[in-house]
Amino acid sequence: MAQKVLSATKDSGEHYRQGLGMIASENILSPMVKQAVNSDLHGRYAEGLPFNRYYQGCDDFDTIEDLGISMAKKVFNAPFVNIQSTSGTVSNIATLKALAKPGDDITAVSTADGGHISHARMGAVGLRDLNLHTYPWVEERMEPDIDGACALIQDVKPKVVLIGQSVYLFPTPLEDIAQTAHDVGATVVYDAAHVLGLIAGGVFQDPLREGADVMTGSSHKTFPGPQGGVIISSSEDARFQKRLNNAVFPGTCSSYHLHHVAGKAVALAEFLAHGSSYAQDIVTNAQALAQYLDKFGFEVMAKERGFTQSHQVLTKHGEPDDGSGKIAAKLLEDAGIITNMNMLPGDTKAMHPSGLRLGVQELTRVGMKPNDMKTVAECFQRVLLDDEDPSLVKQDVYDLKSRHQSVQYCFSHTDMRAYS
Ligand SMILES: *Cc1c(COP(=O)(O)O)cnc(C)c1O
């Protein structure tokens, strides 16, 4: 059985090595991050904060976490950072624990409009037993109706105003929402899970300067680190900061995966050196992919707004609820292109949507440029519009990918292989 697991593990690496990973929430590790994640730290504990632990044996890890925190403060330009949480969802659970009590009100983006499950009753919001109120939505702009959101906040006077989505094409205009939230005494939380690397690279928006009090995120989507989470705050208030720290440990984590904290610290060091060019290249590639797909005959969402300002592109493959997105995703997989079906405006069935959500952060990481986005778009066209046999297209996908096998935007290492 163990051999079977290990061989499927190897196969997974091989499939991604040969194909195009275009899931918008995924990324690959740099060789140095891999080294940190593969270290002895995976079996250790360090409850507490650097230089203030419950266990002995943490001196080396104190160095690691302390360096990680100081680099994260620089990367995110913030006076407070916690890099312990084990995922974006755990960051949200901890933040809601710190900022609200059961029965309090919260406003957030509905999952139907691209909000994350942790913003919903079925996820972290329900776990904390909060009353959820979702923002009115402007489908053509794929963002909250700002006046309507402000009116809702004024009416409900929530404890927490949560902003951010998983389907995220454009920055959210934050200033009016944050002003209104602060007027009614709410704390503004910006969930940057998907766009953390774009924000850190200065190419999306700057939530902490636009009124957010707290920013949560995943460390493995556009931010190119190991799987994990972060909590960042613009607050200098030591009591507020302590509440956030305590909500992670002991609030939601005991072990907080030290090897991943070390991986985050290495990724932060690499981001300080290469992050802004990585972030810029991601957005350039996303816009190029959208333009080529549009040119080749696909319906790409938000054309009138220039398609995208993030790492994501949304395409529509049929009519609402006809399952055309699911069919498209399967055909693309047969050609070695990994994507996910996604609900678009009008869709009501999560398992039979009409759209695809595409992300270019991983393709960018292995050095693809706008001319490669053209080749990618051609493969989409051949599979989905020209009805070519996906197994024939797969050969060209393989050829393209075989020219992009090493990780970029990181420190050099003896083994630069992107996949294993
Ligand atoms: C992905 C995502 C999360 C959760 O992140 P995980 O690290 O997968 O737990 C939270 N919020 C949003 C908006 C997301 O897209």
Short mmCIF file of C-alpha atoms and ligand atoms in Angstrom, two decimals:
data_model
loop_
_atom_site.label_atom_id
_atom_site.label_comp_id
_atom_site.label_asym_id
_atom_site.label_seq_id
_atom_site.Cartn_x
_atom_site.Cartn_y
_atom_site.Cartn_z
CA MET A 1 0.00 0.00 0.00
CA ALA A 2 2.78 2.42 0.88
CA GLN A 3 4.38 1.74 -2.50
CA LYS A 4 1.06 2.41 -4.18
CA VAL A 5 0.78 5.76 -2.41
CA LEU A 6 4.33 6.69 -3.31
CA SER A 7 3.88 5.71 -6.90
CA ALA A 8 0.67 7.76 -7.23
CA THR A 9 2.56 10.65 -5.61
CA LYS A 10 5.25 10.35 -8.25
CA ASP A 11 2.62 10.10 -10.99
CA SER A 12 0.96 13.30 -9.79
CA GLY A 13 4.26 15.17 -10.07
CA GLU A 14 4.79 13.67 -13.52
CA HIS A 15 1.32 14.69 -14.73
CA TYR A 16 1.86 18.27 -13.62
CA ARG A 17 5.38 18.24 -15.10
CA GLN A 18 3.95 17.30 -18.49
CA GLY A 19 0.78 19.40 -18.38
CA LEU A 20 -0.37 22.95 -17.80
CA GLY A 21 -1.45 23.69 -14.21
CA MET A 22 -4.03 26.46 -14.49
CA ILE A 23 -5.96 26.15 -11.22
CA ALA A 24 -6.03 29.73 -9.91
CA SER A 25 -5.28 28.77 -6.28
CA GLU A 26 -2.20 26.62 -6.95
CA ASN A 27 1.52 27.18 -7.32
CA ILE A 28 4.83 25.35 -7.19
CA LEU A 29 7.60 25.53 -4.61
CA SER A 30 11.03 26.99 -5.24
CA PRO A 31 13.93 24.58 -4.58
CA MET A 32 14.93 26.42 -1.39
CA VAL A 33 11.37 26.46 -0.07
CA LYS A 34 11.21 22.73 -0.77
CA GLN A 35 14.39 22.26 1.23
CA ALA A 36 12.85 24.05 4.22
CA VAL A 37 9.58 22.13 3.95
CA ASN A 38 11.43 18.80 3.72
CA SER A 39 13.47 19.46 6.88
CA ASP A 40 13.44 17.97 10.37
CA LEU A 41 11.17 20.84 11.44
CA HIS A 42 8.17 18.91 10.13
CA GLY A 43 8.13 16.91 13.35
CA ARG A 44 8.71 19.70 15.87
CA TYR A 45 6.55 21.88 18.08
CA ALA A 46 7.00 25.53 19.05
CA GLU A 47 3.88 26.72 20.85
CA GLY A 48 4.00 30.43 21.62
CA LEU A 49 5.84 33.23 19.87
CA PRO A 50 9.57 33.66 19.11
CA PHE A 51 11.66 33.82 22.31
CA ASN A 52 8.58 33.04 24.41
CA ARG A 53 7.87 29.31 24.15
CA TYR A 54 6.24 26.59 26.18
CA TYR A 55 8.84 23.99 25.07
CA GLN A 56 12.63 23.80 25.03
CA GLY A 57 14.49 23.13 21.80
CA CYS A 58 13.10 26.11 19.92
CA ASP A 59 16.20 28.34 19.66
CA ASP A 60 16.79 27.63 15.98
CA PHE A 61 13.13 27.95 15.16
CA ASP A 62 12.99 31.26 17.07
CA THR A 63 15.55 32.56 14.57
CA ILE A 64 13.44 31.29 11.67
CA GLU A 65 10.07 32.63 12.81
CA ASP A 66 11.54 35.95 13.95
CA LEU A 67 13.22 36.47 10.55
CA GLY A 68 9.99 35.43 8.81
CA ILE A 69 7.94 37.95 10.77
CA SER A 70 10.34 40.80 10.08
CA MET A 71 10.49 40.01 6.36
CA ALA A 72 6.69 39.71 6.20
CA LYS A 73 6.33 43.13 7.83
CA LYS A 74 8.54 44.50 5.06
CA VAL A 75 6.84 42.63 2.21
CA PHE A 76 3.33 43.63 3.35
CA ASN A 77 4.37 47.05 4.73
CA ALA A 78 2.57 46.40 8.01
CA PRO A 79 3.35 46.75 11.73
CA PHE A 80 1.78 43.36 12.59
CA VAL A 81 2.10 39.95 10.97
CA ASN A 82 1.40 36.42 12.17
CA ILE A 83 2.80 33.69 9.90
CA GLN A 84 1.69 30.69 11.95
CA SER A 85 -1.74 29.80 10.64
CA THR A 86 -1.85 26.61 8.61
CA SER A 87 -4.13 27.87 5.80
CA GLY A 88 -6.15 30.82 4.57
CA THR A 89 -9.25 29.23 6.05
CA VAL A 90 -7.56 28.88 9.46
CA SER A 91 -6.52 32.56 9.18
CA ASN A 92 -10.17 33.47 8.66
CA ILE A 93 -11.39 31.26 11.52
CA ALA A 94 -8.81 32.82 13.84
CA THR A 95 -9.60 36.37 12.71
CA LEU A 96 -13.34 35.87 13.22
CA LYS A 97 -12.62 34.38 16.65
CA ALA A 98 -10.57 37.46 17.54
CA LEU A 99 -13.00 40.06 16.21
CA ALA A 100 -16.53 38.73 16.76
CA LYS A 101 -18.63 36.77 19.21
CA PRO A 102 -21.38 34.22 18.43
CA GLY A 103 -24.55 36.04 17.39
CA ASP A 104 -22.71 39.08 16.00
CA ASP A 105 -23.43 40.33 12.48
CA ILE A 106 -21.01 40.13 9.56
CA THR A 107 -21.20 41.34 5.95
CA ALA A 108 -19.42 39.47 3.14
CA VAL A 109 -19.54 38.54 -0.54
CA SER A 110 -22.00 35.72 -1.29
CA THR A 111 -20.50 32.43 -2.50
CA ALA A 112 -22.81 32.72 -5.54
CA ASP A 113 -20.91 35.91 -6.46
CA GLY A 114 -17.46 34.36 -5.95
CA GLY A 115 -17.12 34.62 -2.16
CA HIS A 116 -15.21 31.85 -0.40
CA ILE A 117 -16.88 29.07 1.59
CA SER A 118 -15.17 30.34 4.74
CA HIS A 119 -17.26 33.53 4.34
CA ALA A 120 -20.45 31.45 4.37
CA ARG A 121 -22.71 29.76 6.91
CA MET A 122 -21.33 26.39 5.82
CA GLY A 123 -17.79 27.58 6.66
CA ALA A 124 -15.96 29.78 9.17
CA VAL A 125 -18.78 32.33 9.46
CA GLY A 126 -21.17 29.55 10.54
CA LEU A 127 -18.55 27.97 12.79
CA ARG A 128 -18.40 31.25 14.73
CA ASP A 129 -22.22 31.37 14.59
CA LEU A 130 -22.32 34.84 13.00
CA ASN A 131 -25.32 36.33 11.20
CA LEU A 132 -24.33 36.68 7.58
CA HIS A 133 -25.51 39.54 5.35
CA THR A 134 -24.24 39.49 1.77
CA TYR A 135 -23.55 42.55 -0.39
CA PRO A 136 -25.66 43.46 -3.40
CA TRP A 137 -23.63 42.64 -6.49
CA VAL A 138 -22.99 44.23 -9.90
CA GLU A 139 -22.66 41.28 -12.26
CA GLU A 140 -21.29 43.26 -15.22
CA ARG A 141 -18.46 44.65 -13.08
CA MET A 142 -18.07 41.49 -10.97
CA GLU A 143 -17.77 43.51 -7.77
CA PRO A 144 -20.01 44.65 -4.89
CA ASP A 145 -22.48 47.48 -5.52
CA ILE A 146 -20.57 50.00 -3.41
CA ASP A 147 -23.55 52.25 -2.53
CA GLY A 148 -25.65 49.19 -1.74
CA ALA A 149 -22.88 47.67 0.37
CA CYS A 150 -22.50 50.92 2.34
CA ALA A 151 -26.26 51.07 2.90
CA LEU A 152 -26.24 47.47 4.14
CA ILE A 153 -23.38 48.22 6.54
CA GLN A 154 -25.16 51.32 7.84
CA ASP A 155 -28.34 49.33 8.33
CA VAL A 156 -26.89 46.17 9.93
CA LYS A 157 -24.00 47.79 11.85
CA PRO A 158 -21.98 44.56 11.69
CA LYS A 159 -19.06 43.70 13.91
CA VAL A 160 -16.95 42.64 10.92
CA VAL A 161 -17.02 43.87 7.32
CA LEU A 162 -15.40 41.13 5.24
CA ILE A 163 -14.22 41.85 1.69
CA GLY A 164 -12.62 39.65 -0.96
CA GLN A 165 -13.46 36.67 -3.15
CA SER A 166 -12.15 33.51 -4.76
CA VAL A 167 -13.29 34.65 -8.19
CA TYR A 168 -11.34 37.86 -8.27
CA LEU A 169 -10.74 39.79 -11.48
CA PHE A 170 -10.58 43.41 -10.30
CA PRO A 171 -9.61 45.28 -7.11
CA THR A 172 -12.54 46.09 -4.82
CA PRO A 173 -13.10 49.85 -4.35
CA LEU A 174 -12.51 49.81 -0.62
CA GLU A 175 -12.39 53.36 0.68
CA ASP A 176 -16.12 54.13 0.96
CA ILE A 177 -16.90 50.71 2.41
CA ALA A 178 -14.12 51.04 4.99
CA GLN A 179 -15.22 54.57 5.92
CA THR A 180 -18.82 53.45 6.42
CA ALA A 181 -17.66 50.38 8.38
CA HIS A 182 -15.54 52.48 10.72
CA ASP A 183 -18.42 54.95 11.20
CA VAL A 184 -20.55 52.11 12.63
CA GLY A 185 -17.68 50.66 14.67
CA ALA A 186 -16.96 47.63 12.46
CA THR A 187 -13.54 46.12 11.80
CA VAL A 188 -12.68 45.78 8.10
CA VAL A 189 -11.13 42.44 7.12
CA TYR A 190 -9.78 42.02 3.59
CA ASP A 191 -9.37 38.38 2.52
CA ALA A 192 -6.40 38.43 0.15
CA ALA A 193 -6.10 34.64 -0.20
CA HIS A 194 -5.90 34.61 -4.00
CA VAL A 195 -4.27 37.96 -4.59
CA LEU A 196 -1.74 38.10 -1.73
CA GLY A 197 1.27 37.91 -4.08
CA LEU A 198 -0.22 40.55 -6.39
CA ILE A 199 -0.83 42.88 -3.44
CA ALA A 200 2.67 42.28 -2.04
CA GLY A 201 4.07 42.90 -5.54
CA GLY A 202 2.21 46.21 -5.74
CA VAL A 203 0.08 45.38 -8.79
CA PHE A 204 -3.47 44.85 -7.49
CA GLN A 205 -4.59 47.07 -4.63
CA ASP A 206 -3.21 48.09 -1.23
CA PRO A 207 -5.97 47.17 1.25
CA LEU A 208 -4.17 48.28 4.43
CA ARG A 209 -3.72 51.77 2.93
CA GLU A 210 -7.31 51.79 1.62
CA GLY A 211 -8.96 51.22 4.99
CA ALA A 212 -8.66 47.52 5.86
CA ASP A 213 -7.70 46.88 9.49
CA VAL A 214 -6.78 43.23 8.97
CA MET A 215 -5.72 41.28 5.90
CA THR A 216 -5.81 37.47 5.83
CA GLY A 217 -4.33 35.32 3.11
CA SER A 218 -3.02 32.01 1.83
CA SER A 219 0.73 31.68 1.37
CA HIS A 220 0.50 29.42 -1.70
CA LYS A 221 -1.73 30.99 -4.38
CA THR A 222 -0.26 34.05 -6.09
CA PHE A 223 2.09 34.33 -3.12
CA PRO A 224 4.56 31.58 -4.08
CA GLY A 225 5.18 29.84 -0.76
CA PRO A 226 4.22 26.52 0.84
CA GLN A 227 0.59 25.85 1.76
CA GLY A 228 -0.31 27.96 4.77
CA GLY A 229 -1.85 31.21 5.93
CA VAL A 230 -0.97 34.66 7.23
CA ILE A 231 -2.72 37.39 9.21
CA ILE A 232 -1.56 40.95 8.69
CA SER A 233 -2.75 44.15 10.36
CA SER A 234 -2.22 47.87 10.06
CA SER A 235 -3.00 48.28 13.76
CA GLU A 236 -0.23 49.41 16.10
CA ASP A 237 -2.42 48.61 19.11
CA ALA A 238 -0.62 45.94 21.14
CA ARG A 239 -3.88 44.63 22.65
CA PHE A 240 -5.46 44.22 19.23
CA GLN A 241 -2.32 42.47 17.96
CA LYS A 242 -2.35 40.13 20.96
CA ARG A 243 -5.95 39.18 20.24
CA LEU A 244 -4.97 38.15 16.72
CA ASN A 245 -1.92 36.19 17.92
CA ASN A 246 -3.94 34.43 20.61
CA ALA A 247 -6.63 33.52 18.11
CA VAL A 248 -4.06 31.53 16.11
CA PHE A 249 -2.34 29.95 19.13
CA PRO A 250 -3.98 28.76 21.32
CA GLY A 251 -7.21 29.72 19.54
CA THR A 252 -7.07 27.52 16.46
CA CYS A 253 -3.66 25.80 16.25
CA SER A 254 -1.43 23.83 18.57
CA SER A 255 1.23 22.62 16.18
CA TYR A 256 1.34 25.18 13.41
CA HIS A 257 3.52 23.23 10.96
CA LEU A 258 6.99 24.61 11.63
CA HIS A 259 8.41 23.32 8.35
CA HIS A 260 5.84 25.41 6.49
CA VAL A 261 6.69 28.46 8.59
CA ALA A 262 10.32 28.00 7.56
CA GLY A 263 9.15 27.60 3.95
CA LYS A 264 7.15 30.83 4.23
CA ALA A 265 10.24 32.62 5.56
CA VAL A 266 12.35 31.45 2.61
CA ALA A 267 9.55 32.40 0.19
CA LEU A 268 9.41 35.87 1.80
CA ALA A 269 13.16 36.31 1.28
CA GLU A 270 12.77 35.29 -2.36
CA PHE A 271 9.77 37.56 -2.72
CA LEU A 272 11.77 40.56 -1.45
CA ALA A 273 14.21 39.95 -4.31
CA HIS A 274 11.91 38.86 -7.14
CA GLY A 275 8.29 39.37 -6.07
CA SER A 276 7.45 42.59 -7.85
CA SER A 277 8.58 41.34 -11.27
CA TYR A 278 6.77 38.04 -10.67
CA ALA A 279 3.54 39.87 -9.78
CA GLN A 280 3.80 42.15 -12.82
CA ASP A 281 4.47 39.24 -15.17
CA ILE A 282 1.46 37.33 -13.80
CA VAL A 283 -0.93 40.16 -14.62
CA THR A 284 0.67 40.73 -18.04
CA ASN A 285 0.22 37.03 -18.84
CA ALA A 286 -3.39 36.94 -17.60
CA GLN A 287 -4.27 39.90 -19.80
CA ALA A 288 -2.47 38.33 -22.78
CA LEU A 289 -4.27 35.01 -22.29
CA ALA A 290 -7.64 36.77 -22.06
CA GLN A 291 -6.96 38.79 -25.22
CA TYR A 292 -5.89 35.75 -27.23
CA LEU A 293 -8.86 33.68 -26.04
CA ASP A 294 -11.19 36.53 -26.99
CA LYS A 295 -9.50 36.91 -30.37
CA PHE A 296 -9.80 33.18 -31.08
CA GLY A 297 -13.56 33.25 -30.48
CA PHE A 298 -14.13 32.49 -26.79
CA GLU A 299 -16.52 34.46 -24.62
CA VAL A 300 -14.21 35.98 -21.99
CA MET A 301 -15.89 37.71 -19.06
CA ALA A 302 -15.53 41.43 -18.31
CA LYS A 303 -14.35 42.38 -21.80
CA GLU A 304 -15.49 45.98 -21.36
CA ARG A 305 -13.27 46.31 -18.26
CA GLY A 306 -10.23 44.83 -20.03
CA PHE A 307 -10.89 41.23 -18.91
CA THR A 308 -8.75 41.14 -15.76
CA GLN A 309 -6.35 42.93 -13.44
CA SER A 310 -5.42 39.80 -11.50
CA HIS A 311 -4.01 36.32 -12.22
CA GLN A 312 -7.46 35.04 -13.21
CA VAL A 313 -9.40 34.84 -16.46
CA LEU A 314 -13.04 33.70 -16.66
CA THR A 315 -14.48 32.10 -19.77
CA LYS A 316 -18.09 31.23 -20.58
CA HIS A 317 -18.82 28.10 -22.60
CA GLY A 318 -22.60 27.95 -22.91
CA GLU A 319 -25.81 28.94 -21.16
CA PRO A 320 -26.43 29.10 -17.39
CA ASP A 321 -26.66 25.69 -15.69
CA ASP A 322 -25.99 23.74 -18.90
CA GLY A 323 -22.81 22.16 -17.52
CA SER A 324 -20.72 23.44 -20.43
CA GLY A 325 -17.96 24.50 -18.03
CA LYS A 326 -17.74 20.99 -16.66
CA ILE A 327 -17.52 19.49 -20.15
CA ALA A 328 -14.86 22.01 -21.18
CA ALA A 329 -12.77 21.29 -18.07
CA LYS A 330 -12.85 17.55 -18.80
CA LEU A 331 -11.86 17.96 -22.47
CA LEU A 332 -9.00 20.25 -21.47
CA GLU A 333 -7.84 17.71 -18.89
CA ASP A 334 -7.72 15.09 -21.67
CA ALA A 335 -5.33 17.49 -23.43
CA GLY A 336 -3.16 17.87 -20.30
CA ILE A 337 -4.56 21.27 -19.28
CA ILE A 338 -5.79 21.37 -15.67
CA THR A 339 -8.51 23.97 -14.93
CA ASN A 340 -11.70 24.16 -12.87
CA MET A 341 -15.32 24.66 -13.80
CA ASN A 342 -16.80 27.74 -12.18
CA MET A 343 -20.19 29.35 -11.68
CA LEU A 344 -20.76 32.55 -13.67
CA PRO A 345 -23.56 35.12 -13.35
CA GLY A 346 -26.83 33.26 -14.00
CA ASP A 347 -25.51 29.85 -12.95
CA THR A 348 -27.24 28.28 -9.94
CA LYS A 349 -25.78 24.74 -9.95
CA ALA A 350 -22.22 24.46 -8.65
CA MET A 351 -21.75 21.06 -10.32
CA HIS A 352 -23.18 22.18 -13.70
CA PRO A 353 -21.85 25.67 -14.32
CA SER A 354 -21.17 27.30 -17.67
CA GLY A 355 -17.76 28.78 -16.90
CA LEU A 356 -14.10 28.09 -16.34
CA ARG A 357 -11.78 29.93 -13.97
CA LEU A 358 -8.21 30.05 -15.25
CA GLY A 359 -5.07 31.16 -13.40
CA VAL A 360 -1.66 31.90 -14.93
CA GLN A 361 0.47 32.20 -11.77
CA GLU A 362 2.01 28.73 -12.12
CA LEU A 363 2.69 29.04 -15.86
CA THR A 364 4.31 32.41 -15.17
CA ARG A 365 6.44 30.86 -12.44
CA VAL A 366 8.03 28.44 -14.91
CA GLY A 367 8.89 31.33 -17.20
CA MET A 368 6.02 31.51 -19.66
CA LYS A 369 5.52 34.86 -21.39
CA PRO A 370 2.72 36.42 -23.49
CA ASN A 371 3.81 34.52 -26.64
CA ASP A 372 3.36 31.28 -24.67
CA MET A 373 -0.10 32.49 -23.63
CA LYS A 374 -0.87 32.61 -27.34
CA THR A 375 0.10 28.94 -27.68
CA VAL A 376 -2.01 28.09 -24.63
CA ALA A 377 -5.01 29.92 -26.12
CA GLU A 378 -4.48 28.03 -29.41
CA CYS A 379 -4.63 24.73 -27.52
CA PHE A 380 -7.92 25.85 -25.93
CA GLN A 381 -9.24 26.73 -29.38
CA ARG A 382 -8.25 23.40 -30.92
CA VAL A 383 -9.85 21.38 -28.09
CA LEU A 384 -12.98 23.42 -27.43
CA LEU A 385 -13.82 25.26 -30.65
CA ASP A 386 -12.30 23.13 -33.42
CA ASP A 387 -13.21 19.80 -31.77
CA GLU A 388 -9.76 18.41 -32.37
CA ASP A 389 -8.95 15.15 -30.58
CA PRO A 390 -7.57 16.23 -27.16
CA SER A 391 -4.93 13.48 -27.26
CA LEU A 392 -3.39 15.15 -30.34
CA VAL A 393 -3.35 18.55 -28.65
CA LYS A 394 -1.77 16.92 -25.61
CA GLN A 395 1.45 16.37 -27.57
CA ASP A 396 1.76 20.11 -28.24
CA VAL A 397 0.92 20.90 -24.62
CA TYR A 398 3.77 18.57 -23.66
CA ASP A 399 6.16 20.26 -26.11
CA LEU A 400 5.32 23.70 -24.75
CA LYS A 401 5.68 22.55 -21.17
CA SER A 402 8.93 20.72 -21.76
CA ARG A 403 10.52 24.09 -22.55
CA HIS A 404 9.44 25.38 -19.11
CA GLN A 405 10.74 23.06 -16.44
CA SER A 406 12.58 25.25 -13.96
CA VAL A 407 11.29 27.59 -11.28
CA GLN A 408 11.89 31.29 -11.86
CA TYR A 409 11.72 34.33 -9.54
CA CYS A 410 13.66 32.51 -6.81
CA PHE A 411 17.24 32.04 -5.56
CA SER A 412 19.41 29.65 -7.51
CA HIS A 413 19.98 26.14 -6.25
CA THR A 414 21.69 23.02 -7.56
CA ASP A 415 18.32 21.50 -8.44
CA MET A 416 16.00 23.97 -10.16
CA ARG A 417 13.43 21.37 -11.26
CA ALA A 418 9.90 22.67 -10.88
CA TYR A 419 8.24 19.26 -10.56
CA SER A 420 9.04 16.08 -8.66
C1 LIG B 1 -8.60 30.00 -1.18
C2 LIG B 1 -9.34 30.97 -0.34
C3 LIG B 1 -9.33 30.87 1.06
C4 LIG B 1 -8.83 29.66 1.78
O1 LIG B 1 -7.54 29.39 1.66
P1 LIG B 1 -6.94 27.97 2.04
O2 LIG B 1 -5.51 28.35 2.23
O3 LIG B 1 -7.22 27.10 0.88
O4 LIG B 1 -7.59 27.49 3.28
C5 LIG B 1 -9.91 31.87 1.80
N1 LIG B 1 -10.50 32.91 1.21
C6 LIG B 1 -10.56 33.03 -0.12
C7 LIG B 1 -11.22 34.23 -0.71
C8 LIG B 1 -10.00 32.05 -0.94
O5 LIG B 1 -10.10 32.15 -2.25
#
